[in-house]
XYZ file of C-alpha atoms in Angstrom:
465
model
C 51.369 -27.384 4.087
C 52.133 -23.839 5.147
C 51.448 -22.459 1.951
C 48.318 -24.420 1.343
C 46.916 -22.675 5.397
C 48.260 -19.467 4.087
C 45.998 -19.714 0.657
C 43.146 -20.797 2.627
C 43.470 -17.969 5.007
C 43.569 -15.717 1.610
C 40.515 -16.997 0.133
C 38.436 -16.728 3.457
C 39.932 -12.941 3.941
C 39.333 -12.065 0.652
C 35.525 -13.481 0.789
C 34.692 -11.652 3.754
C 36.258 -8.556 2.857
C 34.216 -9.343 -0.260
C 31.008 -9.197 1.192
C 31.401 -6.548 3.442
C 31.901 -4.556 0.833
C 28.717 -5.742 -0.211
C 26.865 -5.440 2.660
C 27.630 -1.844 2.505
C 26.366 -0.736 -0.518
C 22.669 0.493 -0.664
C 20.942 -1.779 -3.081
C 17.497 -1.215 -2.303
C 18.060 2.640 -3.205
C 20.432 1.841 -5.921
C 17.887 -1.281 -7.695
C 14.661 0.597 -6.581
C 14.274 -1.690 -4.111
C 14.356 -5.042 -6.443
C 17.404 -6.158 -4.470
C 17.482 -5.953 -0.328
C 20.230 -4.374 1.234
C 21.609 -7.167 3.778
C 24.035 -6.853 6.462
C 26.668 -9.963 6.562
C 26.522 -10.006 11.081
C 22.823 -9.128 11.425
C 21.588 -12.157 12.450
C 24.897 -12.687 15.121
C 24.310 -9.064 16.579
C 21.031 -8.474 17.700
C 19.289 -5.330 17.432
C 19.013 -3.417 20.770
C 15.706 -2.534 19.844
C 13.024 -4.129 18.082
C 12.592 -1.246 15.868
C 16.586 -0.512 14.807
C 16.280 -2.872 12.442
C 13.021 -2.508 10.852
C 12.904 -3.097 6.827
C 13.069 0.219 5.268
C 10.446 1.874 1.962
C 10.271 4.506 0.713
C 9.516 7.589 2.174
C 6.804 9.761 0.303
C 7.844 13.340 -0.268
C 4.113 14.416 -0.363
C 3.922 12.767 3.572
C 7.163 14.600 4.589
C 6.400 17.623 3.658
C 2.603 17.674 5.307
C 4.098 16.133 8.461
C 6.591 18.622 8.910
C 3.733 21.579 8.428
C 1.726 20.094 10.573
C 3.699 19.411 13.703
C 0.837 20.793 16.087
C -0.909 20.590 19.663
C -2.225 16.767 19.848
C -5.653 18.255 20.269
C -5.194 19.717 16.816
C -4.043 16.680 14.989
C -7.517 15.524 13.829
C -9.850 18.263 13.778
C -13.208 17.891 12.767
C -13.222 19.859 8.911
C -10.890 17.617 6.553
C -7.245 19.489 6.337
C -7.289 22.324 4.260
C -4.325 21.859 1.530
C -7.135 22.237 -1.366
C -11.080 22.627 -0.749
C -13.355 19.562 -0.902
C -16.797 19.597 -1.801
C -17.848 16.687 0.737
C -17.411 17.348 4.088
C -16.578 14.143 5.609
C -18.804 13.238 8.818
C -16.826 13.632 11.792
C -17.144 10.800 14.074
C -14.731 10.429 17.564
C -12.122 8.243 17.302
C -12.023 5.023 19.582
C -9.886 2.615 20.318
C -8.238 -0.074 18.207
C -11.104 -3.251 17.800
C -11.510 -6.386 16.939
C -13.458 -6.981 13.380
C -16.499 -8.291 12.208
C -15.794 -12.283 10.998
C -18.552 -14.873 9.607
C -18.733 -18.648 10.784
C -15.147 -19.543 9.350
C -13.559 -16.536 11.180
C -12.947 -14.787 7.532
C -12.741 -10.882 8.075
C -15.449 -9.349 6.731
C -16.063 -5.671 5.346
C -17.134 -2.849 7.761
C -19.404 -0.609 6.668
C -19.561 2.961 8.266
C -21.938 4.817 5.932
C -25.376 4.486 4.716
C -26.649 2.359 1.605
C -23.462 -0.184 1.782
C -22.211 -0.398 -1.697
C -25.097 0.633 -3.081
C -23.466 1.899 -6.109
C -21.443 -0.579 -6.781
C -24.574 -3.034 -6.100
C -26.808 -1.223 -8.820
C -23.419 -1.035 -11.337
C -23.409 -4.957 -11.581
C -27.089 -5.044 -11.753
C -26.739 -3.034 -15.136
C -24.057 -5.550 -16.377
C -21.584 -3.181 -16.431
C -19.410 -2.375 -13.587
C -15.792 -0.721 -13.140
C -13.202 -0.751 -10.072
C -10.003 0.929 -9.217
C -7.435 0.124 -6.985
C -5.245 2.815 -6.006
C -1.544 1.686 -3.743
C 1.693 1.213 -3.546
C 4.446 -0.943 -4.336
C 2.237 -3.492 -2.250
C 0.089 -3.744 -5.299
C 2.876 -3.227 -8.133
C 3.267 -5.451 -10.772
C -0.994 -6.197 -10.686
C -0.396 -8.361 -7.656
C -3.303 -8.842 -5.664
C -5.752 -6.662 -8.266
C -4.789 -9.356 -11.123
C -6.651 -12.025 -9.005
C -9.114 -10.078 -7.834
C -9.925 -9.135 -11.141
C -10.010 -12.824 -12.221
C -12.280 -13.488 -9.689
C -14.884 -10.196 -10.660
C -14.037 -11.743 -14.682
C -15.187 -15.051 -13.907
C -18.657 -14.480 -11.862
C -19.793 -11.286 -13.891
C -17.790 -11.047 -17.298
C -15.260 -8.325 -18.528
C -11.985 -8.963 -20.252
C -8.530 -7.063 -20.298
C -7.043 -5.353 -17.761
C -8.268 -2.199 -17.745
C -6.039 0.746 -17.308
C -2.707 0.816 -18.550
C 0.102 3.239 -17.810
C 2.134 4.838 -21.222
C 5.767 3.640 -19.201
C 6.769 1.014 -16.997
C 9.907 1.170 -15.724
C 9.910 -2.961 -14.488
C 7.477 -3.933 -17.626
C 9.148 -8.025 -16.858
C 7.414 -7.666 -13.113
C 3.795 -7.540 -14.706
C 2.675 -10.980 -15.567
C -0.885 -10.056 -16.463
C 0.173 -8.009 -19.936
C 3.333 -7.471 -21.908
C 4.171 -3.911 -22.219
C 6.826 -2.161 -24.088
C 7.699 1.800 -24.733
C 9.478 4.546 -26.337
C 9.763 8.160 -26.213
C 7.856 8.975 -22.600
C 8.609 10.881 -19.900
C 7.238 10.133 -16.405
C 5.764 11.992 -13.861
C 3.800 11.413 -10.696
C 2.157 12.802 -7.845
C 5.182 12.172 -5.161
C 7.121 14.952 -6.767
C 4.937 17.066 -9.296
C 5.044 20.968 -8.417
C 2.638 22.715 -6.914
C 1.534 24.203 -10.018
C 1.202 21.108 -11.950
C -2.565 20.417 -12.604
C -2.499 16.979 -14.311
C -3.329 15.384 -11.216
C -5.584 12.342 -12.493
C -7.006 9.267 -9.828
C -3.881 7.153 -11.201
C -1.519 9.747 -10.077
C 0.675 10.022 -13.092
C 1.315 11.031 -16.801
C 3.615 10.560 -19.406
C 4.658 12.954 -21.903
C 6.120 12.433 -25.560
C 9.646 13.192 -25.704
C 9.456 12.870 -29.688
C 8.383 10.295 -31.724
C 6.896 8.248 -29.000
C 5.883 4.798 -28.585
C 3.694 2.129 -26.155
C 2.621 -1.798 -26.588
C 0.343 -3.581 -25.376
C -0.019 -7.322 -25.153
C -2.240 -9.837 -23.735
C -1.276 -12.371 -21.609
C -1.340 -15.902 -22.689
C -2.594 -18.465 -20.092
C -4.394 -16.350 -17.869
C -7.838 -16.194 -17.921
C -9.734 -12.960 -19.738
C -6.473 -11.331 -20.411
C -5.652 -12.551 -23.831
C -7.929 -11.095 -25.855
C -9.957 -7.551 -25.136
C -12.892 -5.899 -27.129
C -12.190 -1.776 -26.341
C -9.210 -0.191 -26.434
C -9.156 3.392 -25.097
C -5.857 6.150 -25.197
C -7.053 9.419 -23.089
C -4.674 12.628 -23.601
C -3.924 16.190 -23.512
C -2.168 18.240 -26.363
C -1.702 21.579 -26.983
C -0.402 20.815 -30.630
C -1.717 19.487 -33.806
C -0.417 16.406 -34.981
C -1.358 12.728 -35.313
C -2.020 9.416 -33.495
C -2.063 5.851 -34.487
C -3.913 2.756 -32.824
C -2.686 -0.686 -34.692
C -5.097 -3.373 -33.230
C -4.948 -7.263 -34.420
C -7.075 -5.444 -37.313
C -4.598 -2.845 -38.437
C -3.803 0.632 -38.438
C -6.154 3.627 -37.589
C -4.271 6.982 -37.565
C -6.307 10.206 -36.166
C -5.564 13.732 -36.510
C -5.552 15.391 -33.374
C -6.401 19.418 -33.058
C -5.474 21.321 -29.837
C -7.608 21.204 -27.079
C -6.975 22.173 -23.213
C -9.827 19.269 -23.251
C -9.190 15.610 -22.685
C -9.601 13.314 -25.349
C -9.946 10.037 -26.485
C -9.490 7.756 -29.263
C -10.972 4.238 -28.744
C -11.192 1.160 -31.749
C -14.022 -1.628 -30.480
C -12.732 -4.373 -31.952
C -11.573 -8.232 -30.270
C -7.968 -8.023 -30.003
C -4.965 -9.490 -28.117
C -2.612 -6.385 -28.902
C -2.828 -2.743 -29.099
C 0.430 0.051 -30.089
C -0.120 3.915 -29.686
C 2.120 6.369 -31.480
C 2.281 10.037 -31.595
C 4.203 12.276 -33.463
C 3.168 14.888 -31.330
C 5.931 16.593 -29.110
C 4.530 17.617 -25.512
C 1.513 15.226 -25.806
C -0.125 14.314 -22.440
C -0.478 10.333 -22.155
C -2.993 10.516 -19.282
C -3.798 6.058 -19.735
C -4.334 3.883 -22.132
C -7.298 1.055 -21.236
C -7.903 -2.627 -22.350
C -11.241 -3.263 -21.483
C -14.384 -5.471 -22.290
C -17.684 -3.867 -23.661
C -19.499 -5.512 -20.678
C -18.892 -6.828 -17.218
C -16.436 -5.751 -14.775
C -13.341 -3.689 -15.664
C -10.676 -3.591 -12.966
C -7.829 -0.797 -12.545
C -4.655 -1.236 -10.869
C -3.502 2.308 -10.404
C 0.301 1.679 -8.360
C 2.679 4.216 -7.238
C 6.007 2.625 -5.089
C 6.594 4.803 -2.495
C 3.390 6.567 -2.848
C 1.518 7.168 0.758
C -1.646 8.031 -0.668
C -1.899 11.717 0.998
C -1.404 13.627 -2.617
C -4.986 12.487 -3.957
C -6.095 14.964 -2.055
C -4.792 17.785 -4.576
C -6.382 16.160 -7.376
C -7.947 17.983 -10.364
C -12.142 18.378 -10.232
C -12.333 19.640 -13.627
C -9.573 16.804 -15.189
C -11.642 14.208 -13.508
C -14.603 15.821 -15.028
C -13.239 15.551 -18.282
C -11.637 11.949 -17.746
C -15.429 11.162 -16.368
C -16.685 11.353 -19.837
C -14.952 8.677 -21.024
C -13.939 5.987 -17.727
C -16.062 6.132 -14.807
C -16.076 4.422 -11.364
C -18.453 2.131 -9.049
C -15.932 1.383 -6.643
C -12.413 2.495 -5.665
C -10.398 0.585 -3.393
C -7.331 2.243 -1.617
C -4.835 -0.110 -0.240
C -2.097 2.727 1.261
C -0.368 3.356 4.789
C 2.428 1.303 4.294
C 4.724 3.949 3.505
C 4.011 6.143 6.237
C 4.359 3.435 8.994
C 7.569 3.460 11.054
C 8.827 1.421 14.246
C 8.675 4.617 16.193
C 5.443 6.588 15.793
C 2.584 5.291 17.749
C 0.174 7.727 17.198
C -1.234 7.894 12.828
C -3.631 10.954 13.722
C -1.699 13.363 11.166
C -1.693 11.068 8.638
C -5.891 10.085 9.167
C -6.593 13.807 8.839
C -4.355 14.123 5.512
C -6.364 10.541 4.309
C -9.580 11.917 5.477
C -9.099 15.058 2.816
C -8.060 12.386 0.553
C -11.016 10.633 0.614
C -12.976 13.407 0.237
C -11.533 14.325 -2.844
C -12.132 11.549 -4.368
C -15.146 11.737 -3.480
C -15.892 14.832 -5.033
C -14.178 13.890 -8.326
C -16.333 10.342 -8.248
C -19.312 10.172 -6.957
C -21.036 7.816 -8.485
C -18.328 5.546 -6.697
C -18.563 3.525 -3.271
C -15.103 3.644 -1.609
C -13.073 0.535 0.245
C -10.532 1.462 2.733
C -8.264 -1.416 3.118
C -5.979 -1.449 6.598
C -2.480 -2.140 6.184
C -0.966 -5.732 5.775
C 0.756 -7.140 8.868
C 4.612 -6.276 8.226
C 7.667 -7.748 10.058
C 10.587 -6.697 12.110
C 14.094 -8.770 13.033
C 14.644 -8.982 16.668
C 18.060 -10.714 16.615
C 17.143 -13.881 14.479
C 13.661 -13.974 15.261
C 10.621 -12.597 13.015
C 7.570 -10.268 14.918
C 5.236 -8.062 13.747
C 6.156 -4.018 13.611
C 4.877 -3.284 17.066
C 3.390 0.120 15.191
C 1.326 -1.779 12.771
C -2.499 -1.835 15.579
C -1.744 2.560 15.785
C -1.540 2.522 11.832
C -5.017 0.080 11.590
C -6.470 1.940 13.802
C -6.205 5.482 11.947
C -7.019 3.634 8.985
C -10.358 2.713 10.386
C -10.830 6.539 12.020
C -10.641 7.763 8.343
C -13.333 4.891 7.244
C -15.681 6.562 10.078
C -14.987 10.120 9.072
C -15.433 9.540 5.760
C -19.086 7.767 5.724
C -16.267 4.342 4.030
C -15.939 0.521 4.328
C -13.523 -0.886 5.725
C -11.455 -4.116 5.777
C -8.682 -5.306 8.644
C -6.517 -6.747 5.966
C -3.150 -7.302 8.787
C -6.307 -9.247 10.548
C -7.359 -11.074 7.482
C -4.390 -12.457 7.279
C -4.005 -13.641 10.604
C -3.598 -10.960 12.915
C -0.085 -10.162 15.428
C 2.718 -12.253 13.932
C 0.590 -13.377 10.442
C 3.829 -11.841 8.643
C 5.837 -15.397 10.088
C 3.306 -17.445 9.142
C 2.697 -15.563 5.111
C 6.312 -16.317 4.821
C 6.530 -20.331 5.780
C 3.481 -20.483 3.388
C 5.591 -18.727 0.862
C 3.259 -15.629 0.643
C 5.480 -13.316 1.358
C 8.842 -11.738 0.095
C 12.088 -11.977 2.280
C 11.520 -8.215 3.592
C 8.591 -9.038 5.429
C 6.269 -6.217 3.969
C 5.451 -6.963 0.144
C 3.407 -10.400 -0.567
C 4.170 -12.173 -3.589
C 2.497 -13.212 -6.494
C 0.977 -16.027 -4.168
C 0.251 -14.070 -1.789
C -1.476 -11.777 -3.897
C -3.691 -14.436 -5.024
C -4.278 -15.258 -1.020
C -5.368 -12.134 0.041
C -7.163 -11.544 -2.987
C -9.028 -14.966 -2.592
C -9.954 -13.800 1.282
C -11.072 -9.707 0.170
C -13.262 -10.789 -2.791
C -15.037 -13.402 -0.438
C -15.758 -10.730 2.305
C -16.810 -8.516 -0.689
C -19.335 -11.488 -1.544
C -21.123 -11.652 1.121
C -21.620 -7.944 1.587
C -22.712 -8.008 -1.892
C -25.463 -10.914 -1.165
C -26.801 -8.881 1.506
């Protein structure tokens, strides 16, 4: 009997120490976030502050840096010219902030859009008119894997037409996340706006590039089951190379291989022909893979530009004479940006810094598209442990609330997406429904279909009017 107490007392000692040890290691840094750090006596030892134990992302080294140069009087934070890191053409508007306020809702108490500009979506309005219509949606790893953007563009697909889904980056490093394509790669190196230098100039609207290590590689596949994704009519690879060499496009139709001649020009190779797959290859060391896009010849076309991590504030530096180039070939009617998520914390209360980095932003997209209406969406409601219980980051009205300031400033719509989904303490209710991942910040493929459902409706009727 002694023994068998004593081996019991082993196996429970050992266990514990077990997880401990597990509790201690950082696996959100270590599995880029696919796995959640935990810690085995959280939920026994409460927090003395709601805050301390907020869920973590990552922090943006574009946002760290700006903060830290522009630690200033509080009657400097917003000033009334957009912050001047690079010049923008458009000069947003500027319009006083106010307070944080309720939004506008229809008959069922649905959010709808709010529109702080003239000509509401005009653009966009006359782009489906012509039949032929194209949206981006630029975020973070809210967005990743085409959640949210994969229904939305279902629901675009299925009242105006348009297959595919649109752009494609050259590398993914989770391809198995993305169930709206199957995607596969060789050869690439990756690069992004979170950490390019200063004299880097490939700054496109997705934010990133790949370039060919060697022989280089990248598949495409549609997915099966899912409605306009299968098969695609126009497939499109835009570049940059400084050498001569060659590139091949192998459709469901074959082979097509093009000599490419050095340009400081972007270009583009494109096959129009109904497919379900598409490969590029290069043989060219040092080329530039700036996208590749699966699109339809008509309809709506719908862009899910991600970045994990990414707070949004490094648009702001991007290239007018790229996206003059890239214009040629992929143009916008609306661009959606879903960002602030990674520059929320539990202890700042007041966002002004980061509206007047986001109101430069804007601008410059502006200037680099303007043939496109923009959609500022607010951030999602996001939770915090307090002991065992579940609330909503106190922070998360301050962050809405700048969100909104940069919608004024910047002539924008705007949609309360933490009140779309239900407001103060929506996060607890997203996760009973299943909505919502076990950190309390990033919805699921579920979710993404939920919100999606909700922004494309309030997009309806501002569209009807």
């Amino acid at each position: 009997m002694k023994d068998s107490s004593r081996h019991i007392f082993t196996v429970v000692a050992t266990s514990m120490g077990i997880l401990l040890l597990l509790s201690a290691v950082p696996w959100s840094r270590l599995t880029g976030n696919r796995i959640k750090d935990f810690n085995l006596f959280e939920d026994l030892i409460p927090s003395e502050r709601t805050v301390a134990s907020a869920p973590t992302v990552e922090v943006d080294p574009e946002l760290a840096s700006f903060l830290a140069e522009t630690q200033t009087d509080e009657s400097e934070q917003l000033p009334a010219e957009p912050v001047a890191d690079v010049e923008t053409e458009t000069e947003p508007e500027f319009i006083p902030a106010i307070a944080t306020e309720e939004p506008p809702t229809d008959d069922n108490g649905e959010v709808l859009l709010e529109f702080y500009g003239d000509n509401p979506l005009a653009k966009f309005k006359a782009a489906l008119a012509s039949g032929s219509a194209r949206v981006a949606v630029l975020g973070d790893s809210f967005i990743e894997g085409d959640i949210f953007t994969q229904n939305l563009r279902e629901f675009f697909q299925d009242n105006y037409g348009g297959a595919g889904v649109g752009y494609m980056a050259i590398h993914s490093d989770f391809p198995g996340f993305r169930g709206s394509v199957t995607q596969s790669d060789k050869g690439w190196k990756m690069h992004d706006l979170r950490t390019l230098g200063a004299r880097d100039s490939i700054r496109s609207l997705c934010g990133e590039y790949g370039k060919a290590e060697s022989a280089a590689t990248a598949s495409y596949r549609g997915a099966k089951g899912r409605r306009h994704l299968d098969n695609w009519e126009l497939s499109r690879f835009l570049f940059l190379s400084a050498d001569s060499g060659a590139v091949t496009l192998t459709t469901d139709a074959g082979s097509s291989t093009h000599n490419v001649a050095p340009s400081g020009k972007v270009q583009c190779i494109d096959i129009t022909d109904p497919t379900s797959a598409l490969t590029v290859a290069t043989d060219i060391q040092g080329l530039v893979a700036l996208g590749v896009y699966l699109d339809g010849t008509s309809g709506v076309q719908l862009d899910c530009m991600s970045i994990r991590g990414n707070s949004g504030i490094g648009h702001r530096k991007m290239s007018l004479p790229l996206a003059s180039d890239m214009r040629q070939y992929v143009d916008y009617d609306l661009i959606i940006l879903e960002y602030g998520i990674n520059a929320l914390s539990g202890e700042q209360t007041d966002y002004t810094p980061y509206a007047a980095a986001m109101t430069s932003t804007v601008g410059r997209i502006k200037d680099c598209y303007p043939n496109a209406d923009i959609i500022i969406m607010g951030i999602a409601d996001r939770g915090v442990k307090d002991g065992t219980a579940v609330l909503s980051l106190p922070t998360c009205p301050a962050m809405v609330k700048a969100q909104r300031d940069v919608a004024r400033r910047t002539g924008s719509a705007f949609w309360d997406t933490r009140s779309a989904m239900g407001g103060d303490n929506a996060i607890v209710d997203w996760r009973k429904r299943k909505l919502m991942n076990a950190d309390y910040i990033h919805i699921n493929h579920d979710g993404g279909r939920e919100l999606a459902r909700l922004f494309y409706n309030s997009l309806s009727k501002a569209l009807d009017e």
